[in-house]
Short mmCIF file of N, CA, C and O in Angstrom, two decimals:
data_model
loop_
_atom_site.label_atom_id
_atom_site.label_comp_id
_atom_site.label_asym_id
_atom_site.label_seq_id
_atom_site.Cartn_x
_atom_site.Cartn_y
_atom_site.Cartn_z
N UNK D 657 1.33 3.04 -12.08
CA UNK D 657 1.85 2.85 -10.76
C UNK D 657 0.71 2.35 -9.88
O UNK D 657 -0.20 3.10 -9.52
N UNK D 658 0.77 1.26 -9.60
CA UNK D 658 -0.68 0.42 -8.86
C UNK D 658 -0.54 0.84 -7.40
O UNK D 658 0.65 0.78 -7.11
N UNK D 659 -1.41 1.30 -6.20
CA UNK D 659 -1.26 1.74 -4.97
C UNK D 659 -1.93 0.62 -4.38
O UNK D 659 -3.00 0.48 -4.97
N UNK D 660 -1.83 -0.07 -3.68
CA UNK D 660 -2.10 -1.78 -2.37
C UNK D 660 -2.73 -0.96 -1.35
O UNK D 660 -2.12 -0.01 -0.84
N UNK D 661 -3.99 -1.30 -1.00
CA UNK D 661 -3.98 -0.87 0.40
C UNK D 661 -4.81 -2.36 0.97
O UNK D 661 -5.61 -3.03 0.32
N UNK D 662 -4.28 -2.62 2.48
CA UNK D 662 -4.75 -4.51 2.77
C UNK D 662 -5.12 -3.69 4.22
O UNK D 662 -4.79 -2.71 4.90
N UNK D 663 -6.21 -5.02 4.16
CA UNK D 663 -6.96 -4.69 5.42
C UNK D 663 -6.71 -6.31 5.98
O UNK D 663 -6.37 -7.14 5.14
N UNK D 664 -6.85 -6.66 7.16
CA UNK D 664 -5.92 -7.94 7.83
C UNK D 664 -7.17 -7.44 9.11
O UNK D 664 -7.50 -6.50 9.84
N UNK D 665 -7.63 -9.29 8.63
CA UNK D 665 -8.55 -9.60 10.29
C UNK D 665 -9.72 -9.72 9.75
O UNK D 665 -10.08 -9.26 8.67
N UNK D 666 -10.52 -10.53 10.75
CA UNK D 666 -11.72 -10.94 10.57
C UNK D 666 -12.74 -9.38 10.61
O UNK D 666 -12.99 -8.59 11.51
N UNK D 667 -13.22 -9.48 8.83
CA UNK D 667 -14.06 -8.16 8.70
C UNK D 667 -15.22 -8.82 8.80
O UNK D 667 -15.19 -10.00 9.15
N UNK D 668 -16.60 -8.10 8.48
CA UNK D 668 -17.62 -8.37 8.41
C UNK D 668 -17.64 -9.36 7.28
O UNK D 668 -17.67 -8.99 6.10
N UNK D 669 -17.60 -11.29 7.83
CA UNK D 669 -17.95 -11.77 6.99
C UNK D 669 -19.44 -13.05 7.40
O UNK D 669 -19.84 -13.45 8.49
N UNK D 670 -19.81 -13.29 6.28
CA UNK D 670 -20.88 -14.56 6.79
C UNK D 670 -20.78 -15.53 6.89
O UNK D 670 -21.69 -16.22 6.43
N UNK D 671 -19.65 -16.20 7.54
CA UNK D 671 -19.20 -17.29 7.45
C UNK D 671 -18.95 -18.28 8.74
O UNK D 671 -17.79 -18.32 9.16
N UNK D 672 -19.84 -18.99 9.33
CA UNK D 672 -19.78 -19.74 10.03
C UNK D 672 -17.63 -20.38 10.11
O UNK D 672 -16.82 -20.70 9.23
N UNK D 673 -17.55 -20.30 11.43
CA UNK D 673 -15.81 -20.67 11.91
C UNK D 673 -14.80 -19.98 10.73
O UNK D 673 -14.06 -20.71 10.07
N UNK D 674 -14.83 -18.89 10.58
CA UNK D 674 -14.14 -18.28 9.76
C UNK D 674 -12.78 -17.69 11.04
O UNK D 674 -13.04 -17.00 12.03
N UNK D 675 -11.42 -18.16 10.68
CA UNK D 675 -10.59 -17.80 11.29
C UNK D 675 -10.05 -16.38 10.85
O UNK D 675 -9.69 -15.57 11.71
N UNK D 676 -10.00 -16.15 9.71
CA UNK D 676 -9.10 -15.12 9.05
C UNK D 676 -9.58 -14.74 7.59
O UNK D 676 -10.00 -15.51 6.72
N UNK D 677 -9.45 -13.60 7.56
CA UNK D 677 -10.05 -12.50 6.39
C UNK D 677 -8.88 -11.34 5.79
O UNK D 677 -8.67 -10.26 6.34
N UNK D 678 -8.28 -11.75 4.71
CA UNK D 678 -7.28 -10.74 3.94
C UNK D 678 -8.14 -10.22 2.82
O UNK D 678 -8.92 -10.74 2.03
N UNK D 679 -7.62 -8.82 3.09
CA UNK D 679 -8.41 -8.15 1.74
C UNK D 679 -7.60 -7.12 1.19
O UNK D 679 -7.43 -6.17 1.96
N UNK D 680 -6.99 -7.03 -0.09
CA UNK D 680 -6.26 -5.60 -0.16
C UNK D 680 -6.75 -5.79 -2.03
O UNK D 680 -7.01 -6.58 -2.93
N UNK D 681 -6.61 -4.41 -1.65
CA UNK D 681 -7.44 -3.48 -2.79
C UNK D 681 -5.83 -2.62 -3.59
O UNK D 681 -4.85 -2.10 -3.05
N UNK D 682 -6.18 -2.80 -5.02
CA UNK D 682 -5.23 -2.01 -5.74
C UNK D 682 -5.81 -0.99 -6.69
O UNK D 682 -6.93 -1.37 -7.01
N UNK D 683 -5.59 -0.21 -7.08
CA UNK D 683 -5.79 0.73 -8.27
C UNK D 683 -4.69 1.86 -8.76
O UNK D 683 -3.88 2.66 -8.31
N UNK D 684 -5.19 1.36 -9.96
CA UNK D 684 -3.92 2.08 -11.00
C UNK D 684 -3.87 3.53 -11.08
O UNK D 684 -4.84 4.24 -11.35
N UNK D 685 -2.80 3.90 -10.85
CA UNK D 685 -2.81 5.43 -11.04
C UNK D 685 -1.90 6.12 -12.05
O UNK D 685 -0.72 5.79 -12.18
N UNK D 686 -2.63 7.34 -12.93
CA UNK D 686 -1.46 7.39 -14.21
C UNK D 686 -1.73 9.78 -14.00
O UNK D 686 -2.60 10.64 -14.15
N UNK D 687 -0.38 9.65 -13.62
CA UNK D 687 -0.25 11.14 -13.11
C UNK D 687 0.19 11.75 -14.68
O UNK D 687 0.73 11.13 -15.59
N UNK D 688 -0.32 13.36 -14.61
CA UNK D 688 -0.39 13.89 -15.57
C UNK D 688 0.96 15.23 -15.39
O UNK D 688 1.00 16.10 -14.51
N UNK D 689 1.96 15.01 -16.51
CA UNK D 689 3.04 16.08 -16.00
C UNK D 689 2.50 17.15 -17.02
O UNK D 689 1.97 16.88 -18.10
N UNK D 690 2.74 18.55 -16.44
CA UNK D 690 2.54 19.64 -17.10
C UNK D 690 3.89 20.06 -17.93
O UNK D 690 4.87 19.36 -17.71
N UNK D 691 4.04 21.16 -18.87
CA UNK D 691 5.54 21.68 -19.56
C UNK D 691 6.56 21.91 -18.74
O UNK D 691 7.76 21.97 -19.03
N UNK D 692 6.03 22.05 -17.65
CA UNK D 692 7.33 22.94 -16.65
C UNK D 692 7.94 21.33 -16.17
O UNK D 692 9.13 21.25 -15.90
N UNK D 693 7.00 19.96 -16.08
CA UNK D 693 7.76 18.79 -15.31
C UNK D 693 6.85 18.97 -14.13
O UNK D 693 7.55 18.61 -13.19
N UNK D 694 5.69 19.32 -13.65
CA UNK D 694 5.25 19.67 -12.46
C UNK D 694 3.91 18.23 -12.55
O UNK D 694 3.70 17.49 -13.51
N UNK D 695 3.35 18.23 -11.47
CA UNK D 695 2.26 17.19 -11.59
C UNK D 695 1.21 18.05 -11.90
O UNK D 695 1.47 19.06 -11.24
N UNK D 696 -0.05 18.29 -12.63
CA UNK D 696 -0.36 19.27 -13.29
C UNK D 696 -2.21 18.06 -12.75
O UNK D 696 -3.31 18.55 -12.49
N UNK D 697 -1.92 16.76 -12.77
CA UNK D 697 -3.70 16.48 -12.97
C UNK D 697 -2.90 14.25 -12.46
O UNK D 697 -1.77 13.79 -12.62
N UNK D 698 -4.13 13.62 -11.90
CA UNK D 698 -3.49 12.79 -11.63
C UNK D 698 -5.11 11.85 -11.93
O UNK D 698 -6.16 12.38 -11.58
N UNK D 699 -5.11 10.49 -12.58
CA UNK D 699 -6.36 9.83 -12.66
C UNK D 699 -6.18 8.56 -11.82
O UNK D 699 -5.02 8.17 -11.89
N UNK D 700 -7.00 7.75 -10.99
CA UNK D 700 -6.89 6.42 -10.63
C UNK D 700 -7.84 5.65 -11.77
O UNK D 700 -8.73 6.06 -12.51
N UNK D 701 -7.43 4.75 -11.62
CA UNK D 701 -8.39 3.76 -12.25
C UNK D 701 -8.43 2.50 -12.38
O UNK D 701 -7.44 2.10 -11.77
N UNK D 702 -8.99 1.61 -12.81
CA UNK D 702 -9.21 -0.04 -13.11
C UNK D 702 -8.94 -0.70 -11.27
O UNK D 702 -8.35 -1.76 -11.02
N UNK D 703 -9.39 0.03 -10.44
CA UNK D 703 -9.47 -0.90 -9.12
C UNK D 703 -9.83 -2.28 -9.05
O UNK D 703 -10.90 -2.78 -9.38
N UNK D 704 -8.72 -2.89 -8.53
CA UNK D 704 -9.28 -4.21 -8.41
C UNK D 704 -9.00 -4.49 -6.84
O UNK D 704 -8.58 -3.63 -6.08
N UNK D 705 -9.29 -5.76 -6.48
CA UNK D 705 -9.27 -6.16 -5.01
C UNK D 705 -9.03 -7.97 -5.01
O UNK D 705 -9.67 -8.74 -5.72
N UNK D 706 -8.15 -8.30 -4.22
CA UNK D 706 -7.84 -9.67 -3.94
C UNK D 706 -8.55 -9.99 -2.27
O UNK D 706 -8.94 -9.10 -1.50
N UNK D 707 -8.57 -11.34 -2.03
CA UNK D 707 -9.03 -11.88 -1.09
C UNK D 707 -8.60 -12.86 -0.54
O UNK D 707 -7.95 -13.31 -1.48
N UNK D 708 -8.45 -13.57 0.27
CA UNK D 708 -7.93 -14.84 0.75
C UNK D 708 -9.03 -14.84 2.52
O UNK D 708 -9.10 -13.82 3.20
N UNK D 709 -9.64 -15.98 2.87
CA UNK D 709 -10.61 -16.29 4.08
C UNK D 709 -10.12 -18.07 4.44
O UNK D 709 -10.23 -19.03 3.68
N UNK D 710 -9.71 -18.04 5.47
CA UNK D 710 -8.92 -19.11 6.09
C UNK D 710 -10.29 -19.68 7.22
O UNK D 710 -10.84 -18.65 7.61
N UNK D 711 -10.75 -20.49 7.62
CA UNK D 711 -11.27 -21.23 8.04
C UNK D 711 -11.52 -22.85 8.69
O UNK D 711 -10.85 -23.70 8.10
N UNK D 712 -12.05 -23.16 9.36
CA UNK D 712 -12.38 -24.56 10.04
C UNK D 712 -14.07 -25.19 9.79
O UNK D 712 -15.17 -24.75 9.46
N UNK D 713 -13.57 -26.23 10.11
CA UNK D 713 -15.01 -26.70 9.85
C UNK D 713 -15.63 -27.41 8.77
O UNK D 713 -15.08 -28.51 8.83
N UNK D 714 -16.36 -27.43 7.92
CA UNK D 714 -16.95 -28.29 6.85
C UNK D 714 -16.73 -26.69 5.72
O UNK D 714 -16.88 -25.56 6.18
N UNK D 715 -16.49 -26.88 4.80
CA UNK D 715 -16.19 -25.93 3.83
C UNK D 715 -17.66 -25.30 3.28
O UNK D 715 -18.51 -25.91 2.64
N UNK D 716 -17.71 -24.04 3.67
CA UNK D 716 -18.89 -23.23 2.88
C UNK D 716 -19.82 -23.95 2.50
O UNK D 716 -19.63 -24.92 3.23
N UNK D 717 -20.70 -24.20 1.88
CA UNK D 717 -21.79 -24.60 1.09
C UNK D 717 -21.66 -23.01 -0.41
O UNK D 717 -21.52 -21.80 -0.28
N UNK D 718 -21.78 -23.71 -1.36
CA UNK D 718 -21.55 -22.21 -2.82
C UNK D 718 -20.06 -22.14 -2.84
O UNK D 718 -19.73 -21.92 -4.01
N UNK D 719 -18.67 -22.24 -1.82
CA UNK D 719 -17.80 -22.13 -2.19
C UNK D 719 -16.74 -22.84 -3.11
O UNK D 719 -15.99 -23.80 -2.89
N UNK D 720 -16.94 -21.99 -4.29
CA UNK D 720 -16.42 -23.50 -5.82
C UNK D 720 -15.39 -22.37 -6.67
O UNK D 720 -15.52 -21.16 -6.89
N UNK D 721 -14.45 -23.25 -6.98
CA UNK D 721 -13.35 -22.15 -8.08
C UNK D 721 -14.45 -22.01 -9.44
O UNK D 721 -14.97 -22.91 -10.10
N UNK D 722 -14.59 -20.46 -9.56
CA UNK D 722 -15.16 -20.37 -10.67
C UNK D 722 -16.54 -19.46 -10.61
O UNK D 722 -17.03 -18.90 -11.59
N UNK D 723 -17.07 -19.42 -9.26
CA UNK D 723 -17.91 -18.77 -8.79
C UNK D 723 -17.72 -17.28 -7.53
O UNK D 723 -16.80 -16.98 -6.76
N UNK D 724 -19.11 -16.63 -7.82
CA UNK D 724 -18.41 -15.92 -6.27
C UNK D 724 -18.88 -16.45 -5.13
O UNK D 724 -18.88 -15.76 -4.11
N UNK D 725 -19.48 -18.06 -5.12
CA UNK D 725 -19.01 -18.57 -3.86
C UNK D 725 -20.61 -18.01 -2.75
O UNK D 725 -20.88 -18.75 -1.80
N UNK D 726 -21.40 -16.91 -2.96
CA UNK D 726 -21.86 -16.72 -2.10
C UNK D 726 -21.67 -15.33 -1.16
O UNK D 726 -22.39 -14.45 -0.67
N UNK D 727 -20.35 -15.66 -1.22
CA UNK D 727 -19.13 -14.77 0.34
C UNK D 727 -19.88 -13.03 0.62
O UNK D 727 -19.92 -12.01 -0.06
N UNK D 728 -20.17 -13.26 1.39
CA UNK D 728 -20.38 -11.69 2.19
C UNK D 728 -19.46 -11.26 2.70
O UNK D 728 -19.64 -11.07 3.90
N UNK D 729 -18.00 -10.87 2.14
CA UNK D 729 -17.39 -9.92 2.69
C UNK D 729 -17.01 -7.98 2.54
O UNK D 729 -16.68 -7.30 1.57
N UNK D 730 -17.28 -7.63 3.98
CA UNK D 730 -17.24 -6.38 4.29
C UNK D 730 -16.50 -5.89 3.35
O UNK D 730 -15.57 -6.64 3.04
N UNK D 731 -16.58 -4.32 2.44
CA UNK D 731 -15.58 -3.61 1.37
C UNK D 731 -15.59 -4.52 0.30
O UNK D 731 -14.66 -4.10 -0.39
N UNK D 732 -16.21 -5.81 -0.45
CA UNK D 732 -16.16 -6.17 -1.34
C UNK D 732 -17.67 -6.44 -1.34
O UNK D 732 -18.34 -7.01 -0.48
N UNK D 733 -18.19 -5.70 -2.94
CA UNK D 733 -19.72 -5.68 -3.17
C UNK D 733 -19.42 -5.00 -4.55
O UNK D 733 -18.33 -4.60 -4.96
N UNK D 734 -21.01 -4.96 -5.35
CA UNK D 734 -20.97 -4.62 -7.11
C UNK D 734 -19.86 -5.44 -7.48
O UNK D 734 -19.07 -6.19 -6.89
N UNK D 735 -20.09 -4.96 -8.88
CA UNK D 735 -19.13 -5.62 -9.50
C UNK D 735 -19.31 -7.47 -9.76
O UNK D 735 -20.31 -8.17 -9.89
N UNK D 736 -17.93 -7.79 -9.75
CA UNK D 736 -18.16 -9.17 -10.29
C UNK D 736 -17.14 -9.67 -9.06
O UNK D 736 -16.57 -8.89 -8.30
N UNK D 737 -17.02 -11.26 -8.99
CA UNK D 737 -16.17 -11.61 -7.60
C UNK D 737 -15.99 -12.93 -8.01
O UNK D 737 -16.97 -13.67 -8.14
N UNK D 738 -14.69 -13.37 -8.24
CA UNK D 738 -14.53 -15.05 -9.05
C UNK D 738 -13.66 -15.54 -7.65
O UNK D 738 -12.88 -14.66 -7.30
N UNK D 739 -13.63 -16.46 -6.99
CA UNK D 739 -13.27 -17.47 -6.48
C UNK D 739 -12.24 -18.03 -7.30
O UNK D 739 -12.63 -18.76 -8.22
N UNK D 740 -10.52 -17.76 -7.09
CA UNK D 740 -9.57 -18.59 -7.85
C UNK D 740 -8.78 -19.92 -7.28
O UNK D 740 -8.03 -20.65 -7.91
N UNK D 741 -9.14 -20.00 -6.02
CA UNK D 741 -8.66 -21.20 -5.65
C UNK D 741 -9.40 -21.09 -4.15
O UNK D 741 -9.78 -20.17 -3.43
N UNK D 742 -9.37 -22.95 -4.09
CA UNK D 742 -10.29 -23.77 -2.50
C UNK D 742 -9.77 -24.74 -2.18
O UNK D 742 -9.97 -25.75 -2.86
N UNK D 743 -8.81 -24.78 -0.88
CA UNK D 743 -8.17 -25.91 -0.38
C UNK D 743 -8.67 -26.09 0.90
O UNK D 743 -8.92 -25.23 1.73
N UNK D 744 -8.82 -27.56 0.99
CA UNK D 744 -9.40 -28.54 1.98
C UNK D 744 -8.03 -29.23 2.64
O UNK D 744 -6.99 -29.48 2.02
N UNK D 745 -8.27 -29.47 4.02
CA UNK D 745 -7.92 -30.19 4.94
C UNK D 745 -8.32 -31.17 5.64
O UNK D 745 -9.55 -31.18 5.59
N UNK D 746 -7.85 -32.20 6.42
CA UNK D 746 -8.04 -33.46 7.16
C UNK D 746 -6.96 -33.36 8.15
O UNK D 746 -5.80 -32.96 8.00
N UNK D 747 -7.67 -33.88 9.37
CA UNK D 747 -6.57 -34.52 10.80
C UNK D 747 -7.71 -35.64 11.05
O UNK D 747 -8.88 -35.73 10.67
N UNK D 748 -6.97 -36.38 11.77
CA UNK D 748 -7.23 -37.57 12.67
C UNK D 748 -8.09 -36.83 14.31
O UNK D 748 -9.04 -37.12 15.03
N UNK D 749 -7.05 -35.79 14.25
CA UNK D 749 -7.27 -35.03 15.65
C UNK D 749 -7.72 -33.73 15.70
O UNK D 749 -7.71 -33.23 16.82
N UNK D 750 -8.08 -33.07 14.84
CA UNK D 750 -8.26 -31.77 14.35
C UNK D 750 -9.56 -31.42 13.63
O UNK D 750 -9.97 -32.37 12.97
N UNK D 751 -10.41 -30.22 13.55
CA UNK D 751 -11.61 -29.73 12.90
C UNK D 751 -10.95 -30.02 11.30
O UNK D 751 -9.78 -29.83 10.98
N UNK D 752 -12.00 -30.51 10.47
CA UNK D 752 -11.17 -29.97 8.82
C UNK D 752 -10.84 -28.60 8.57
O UNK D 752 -11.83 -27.88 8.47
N UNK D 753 -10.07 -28.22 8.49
CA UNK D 753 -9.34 -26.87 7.12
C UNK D 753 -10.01 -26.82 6.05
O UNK D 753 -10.45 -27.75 5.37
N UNK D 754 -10.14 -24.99 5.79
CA UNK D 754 -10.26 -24.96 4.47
C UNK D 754 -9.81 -23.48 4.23
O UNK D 754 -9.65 -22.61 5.08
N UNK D 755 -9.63 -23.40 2.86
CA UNK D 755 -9.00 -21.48 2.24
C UNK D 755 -9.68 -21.18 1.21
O UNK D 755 -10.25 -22.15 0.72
N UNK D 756 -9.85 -20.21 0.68
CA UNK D 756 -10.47 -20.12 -0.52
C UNK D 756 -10.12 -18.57 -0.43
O UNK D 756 -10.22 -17.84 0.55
N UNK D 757 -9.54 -18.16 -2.17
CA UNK D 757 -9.12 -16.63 -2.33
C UNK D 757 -9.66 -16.75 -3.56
O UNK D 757 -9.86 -17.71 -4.31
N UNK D 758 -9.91 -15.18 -3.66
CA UNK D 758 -9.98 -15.38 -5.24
C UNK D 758 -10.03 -13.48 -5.46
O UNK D 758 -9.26 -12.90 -4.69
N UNK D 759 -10.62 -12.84 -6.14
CA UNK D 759 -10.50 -11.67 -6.99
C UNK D 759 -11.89 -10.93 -7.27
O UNK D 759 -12.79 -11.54 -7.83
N UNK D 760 -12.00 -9.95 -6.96
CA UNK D 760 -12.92 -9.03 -6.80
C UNK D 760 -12.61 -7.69 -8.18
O UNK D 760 -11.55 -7.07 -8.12
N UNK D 761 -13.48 -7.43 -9.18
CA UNK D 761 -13.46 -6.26 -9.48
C UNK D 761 -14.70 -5.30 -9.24
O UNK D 761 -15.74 -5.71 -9.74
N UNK D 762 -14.76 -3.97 -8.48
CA UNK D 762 -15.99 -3.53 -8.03
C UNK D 762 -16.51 -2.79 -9.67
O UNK D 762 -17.73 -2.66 -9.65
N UNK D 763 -16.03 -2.43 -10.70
CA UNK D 763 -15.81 -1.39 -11.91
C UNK D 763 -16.78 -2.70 -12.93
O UNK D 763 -17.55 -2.28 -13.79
N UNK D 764 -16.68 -3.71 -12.78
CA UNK D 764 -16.89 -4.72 -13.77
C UNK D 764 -18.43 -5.52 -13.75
O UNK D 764 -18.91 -5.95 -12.70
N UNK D 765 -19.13 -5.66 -15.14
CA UNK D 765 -20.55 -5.84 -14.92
C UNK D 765 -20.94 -6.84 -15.54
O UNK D 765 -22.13 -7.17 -15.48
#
Protein backbone atom coordinates (compact mmCIF):
# COMPACT_ATOMS: atom_id res chain seq x y z
CA UNK A 1 0.00 0.00 0.00
CA UNK A 2 2.23 3.06 -1.26
CA UNK A 3 1.41 6.44 1.01
CA UNK A 4 2.02 10.06 -1.52
CA UNK A 5 2.82 12.82 0.41
CA UNK A 6 3.44 16.24 -2.30
CA UNK A 7 4.77 19.28 -1.35
CA UNK A 8 3.62 22.19 -4.11
CA UNK A 9 5.64 25.58 -4.50
CA UNK A 10 8.76 26.98 -4.95
CA UNK A 11 11.06 25.02 -2.20
CA UNK A 12 14.53 25.66 -1.62
CA UNK A 13 15.82 25.39 -5.08
CA UNK A 14 19.09 26.71 -7.06
CA UNK A 15 17.76 27.69 -9.90
CA UNK A 16 17.96 30.93 -11.48
CA UNK A 17 13.81 31.97 -12.86
CA UNK A 18 12.48 28.91 -11.49
CA UNK A 19 8.61 29.33 -11.53
CA UNK A 20 7.43 26.13 -9.87
CA UNK A 21 8.68 23.15 -7.77
CA UNK A 22 6.50 19.71 -7.32
CA UNK A 23 7.79 17.20 -5.11
CA UNK A 24 5.91 14.19 -3.65
CA UNK A 25 7.44 11.43 -1.97
CA UNK A 26 5.99 7.74 -1.77
CA UNK A 27 6.81 4.75 0.37
CA UNK A 28 5.63 1.38 0.58
CA UNK A 29 4.05 0.12 3.47
CA UNK A 30 3.39 -3.70 4.28
CA UNK A 31 1.31 -4.04 7.78
CA UNK A 32 1.72 -7.07 9.86
CA UNK A 33 -1.75 -8.91 11.02
CA UNK A 34 -1.54 -10.83 14.25
CA UNK A 35 -3.98 -14.41 14.91
CA UNK A 36 -6.72 -12.50 16.33
CA UNK A 37 -6.84 -10.18 12.62
CA UNK A 38 -5.46 -7.18 14.69
CA UNK A 39 -2.50 -4.95 13.26
CA UNK A 40 0.14 -6.49 15.45
CA UNK A 41 3.64 -4.59 13.68
CA UNK A 42 3.65 -2.35 10.45
CA UNK A 43 7.15 -1.77 8.10
CA UNK A 44 7.61 1.21 5.47
CA UNK A 45 9.94 0.83 2.93
CA UNK A 46 11.59 1.30 -0.66
CA UNK A 47 10.79 5.31 -0.50
CA UNK A 48 10.94 6.86 -3.50
CA UNK A 49 10.26 10.58 -4.57
CA UNK A 50 9.18 12.23 -7.98
CA UNK A 51 9.81 15.78 -9.13
CA UNK A 52 8.73 18.07 -11.77
CA UNK A 53 10.50 22.22 -11.75
CA UNK A 54 8.79 24.47 -14.35
CA UNK A 55 10.77 27.45 -15.35
CA UNK A 56 11.78 30.52 -17.78
CA UNK A 57 14.66 31.59 -19.22
CA UNK A 58 17.63 29.73 -20.95
CA UNK A 59 17.42 26.07 -19.59
CA UNK A 60 19.79 25.07 -16.62
CA UNK A 61 23.28 24.50 -17.63
CA UNK A 62 23.82 20.13 -16.33
CA UNK A 63 20.08 19.78 -16.99
CA UNK A 64 20.08 16.48 -19.45
CA UNK A 65 17.63 13.25 -19.41
CA UNK A 66 19.81 10.79 -17.89
CA UNK A 67 21.58 12.74 -15.30
CA UNK A 68 20.84 14.39 -11.92
CA UNK A 69 21.13 17.51 -13.72
CA UNK A 70 22.99 19.31 -10.90
CA UNK A 71 19.38 20.36 -9.15
CA UNK A 72 19.51 21.50 -5.53
CA UNK A 73 16.25 20.75 -4.45
CA UNK A 74 15.06 21.18 -0.77
CA UNK A 75 13.91 17.29 0.78
CA UNK A 76 15.67 15.65 -2.12
CA UNK A 77 19.47 14.66 -1.23
CA UNK A 78 21.64 11.00 -0.84
CA UNK A 79 20.78 8.63 -2.76
CA UNK A 80 20.67 8.68 -6.52
CA UNK A 81 18.41 11.38 -8.68
CA UNK A 82 17.86 10.62 -12.65
CA UNK A 83 16.32 13.40 -14.64
CA UNK A 84 13.42 11.55 -16.89
CA UNK A 85 12.34 14.11 -19.06
CA UNK A 86 13.37 18.16 -20.39
CA UNK A 87 11.11 20.23 -22.43
CA UNK A 88 12.00 23.46 -24.08
CA UNK A 89 10.00 26.32 -25.31
CA UNK A 90 10.01 29.34 -27.87
CA UNK A 91 7.72 32.67 -28.38
CA UNK A 92 8.29 35.43 -30.68
CA UNK A 93 7.04 37.48 -27.60
CA UNK A 94 7.81 35.59 -24.58
CA UNK A 95 11.06 34.46 -22.19
CA UNK A 96 11.89 30.64 -23.45
CA UNK A 97 10.15 27.75 -21.35
CA UNK A 98 11.49 24.96 -19.93
CA UNK A 99 10.38 21.60 -17.45
CA UNK A 100 12.36 19.00 -16.45
CA UNK A 101 11.05 16.00 -13.89
CA UNK A 102 12.51 13.16 -13.16
CA UNK A 103 12.90 10.60 -9.93
CA UNK A 104 14.70 10.61 -6.83
CA UNK A 105 15.54 7.46 -4.70
CA UNK A 106 17.04 8.64 -1.19
CA UNK A 107 17.67 4.39 -0.10
CA UNK A 108 19.78 3.87 -3.41
CA UNK A 109 23.74 4.00 -3.87
Amino acid sequence: MPVTLNAIGIQSVDLTLAESVEVSRKVETKPLIDKDGRFADGKAFDPTGDFSIKGRGDLPAGVTVGTDGGLAVAGISGGVTLITSVKEGQKNDDWNTWECSGQHWPGAS
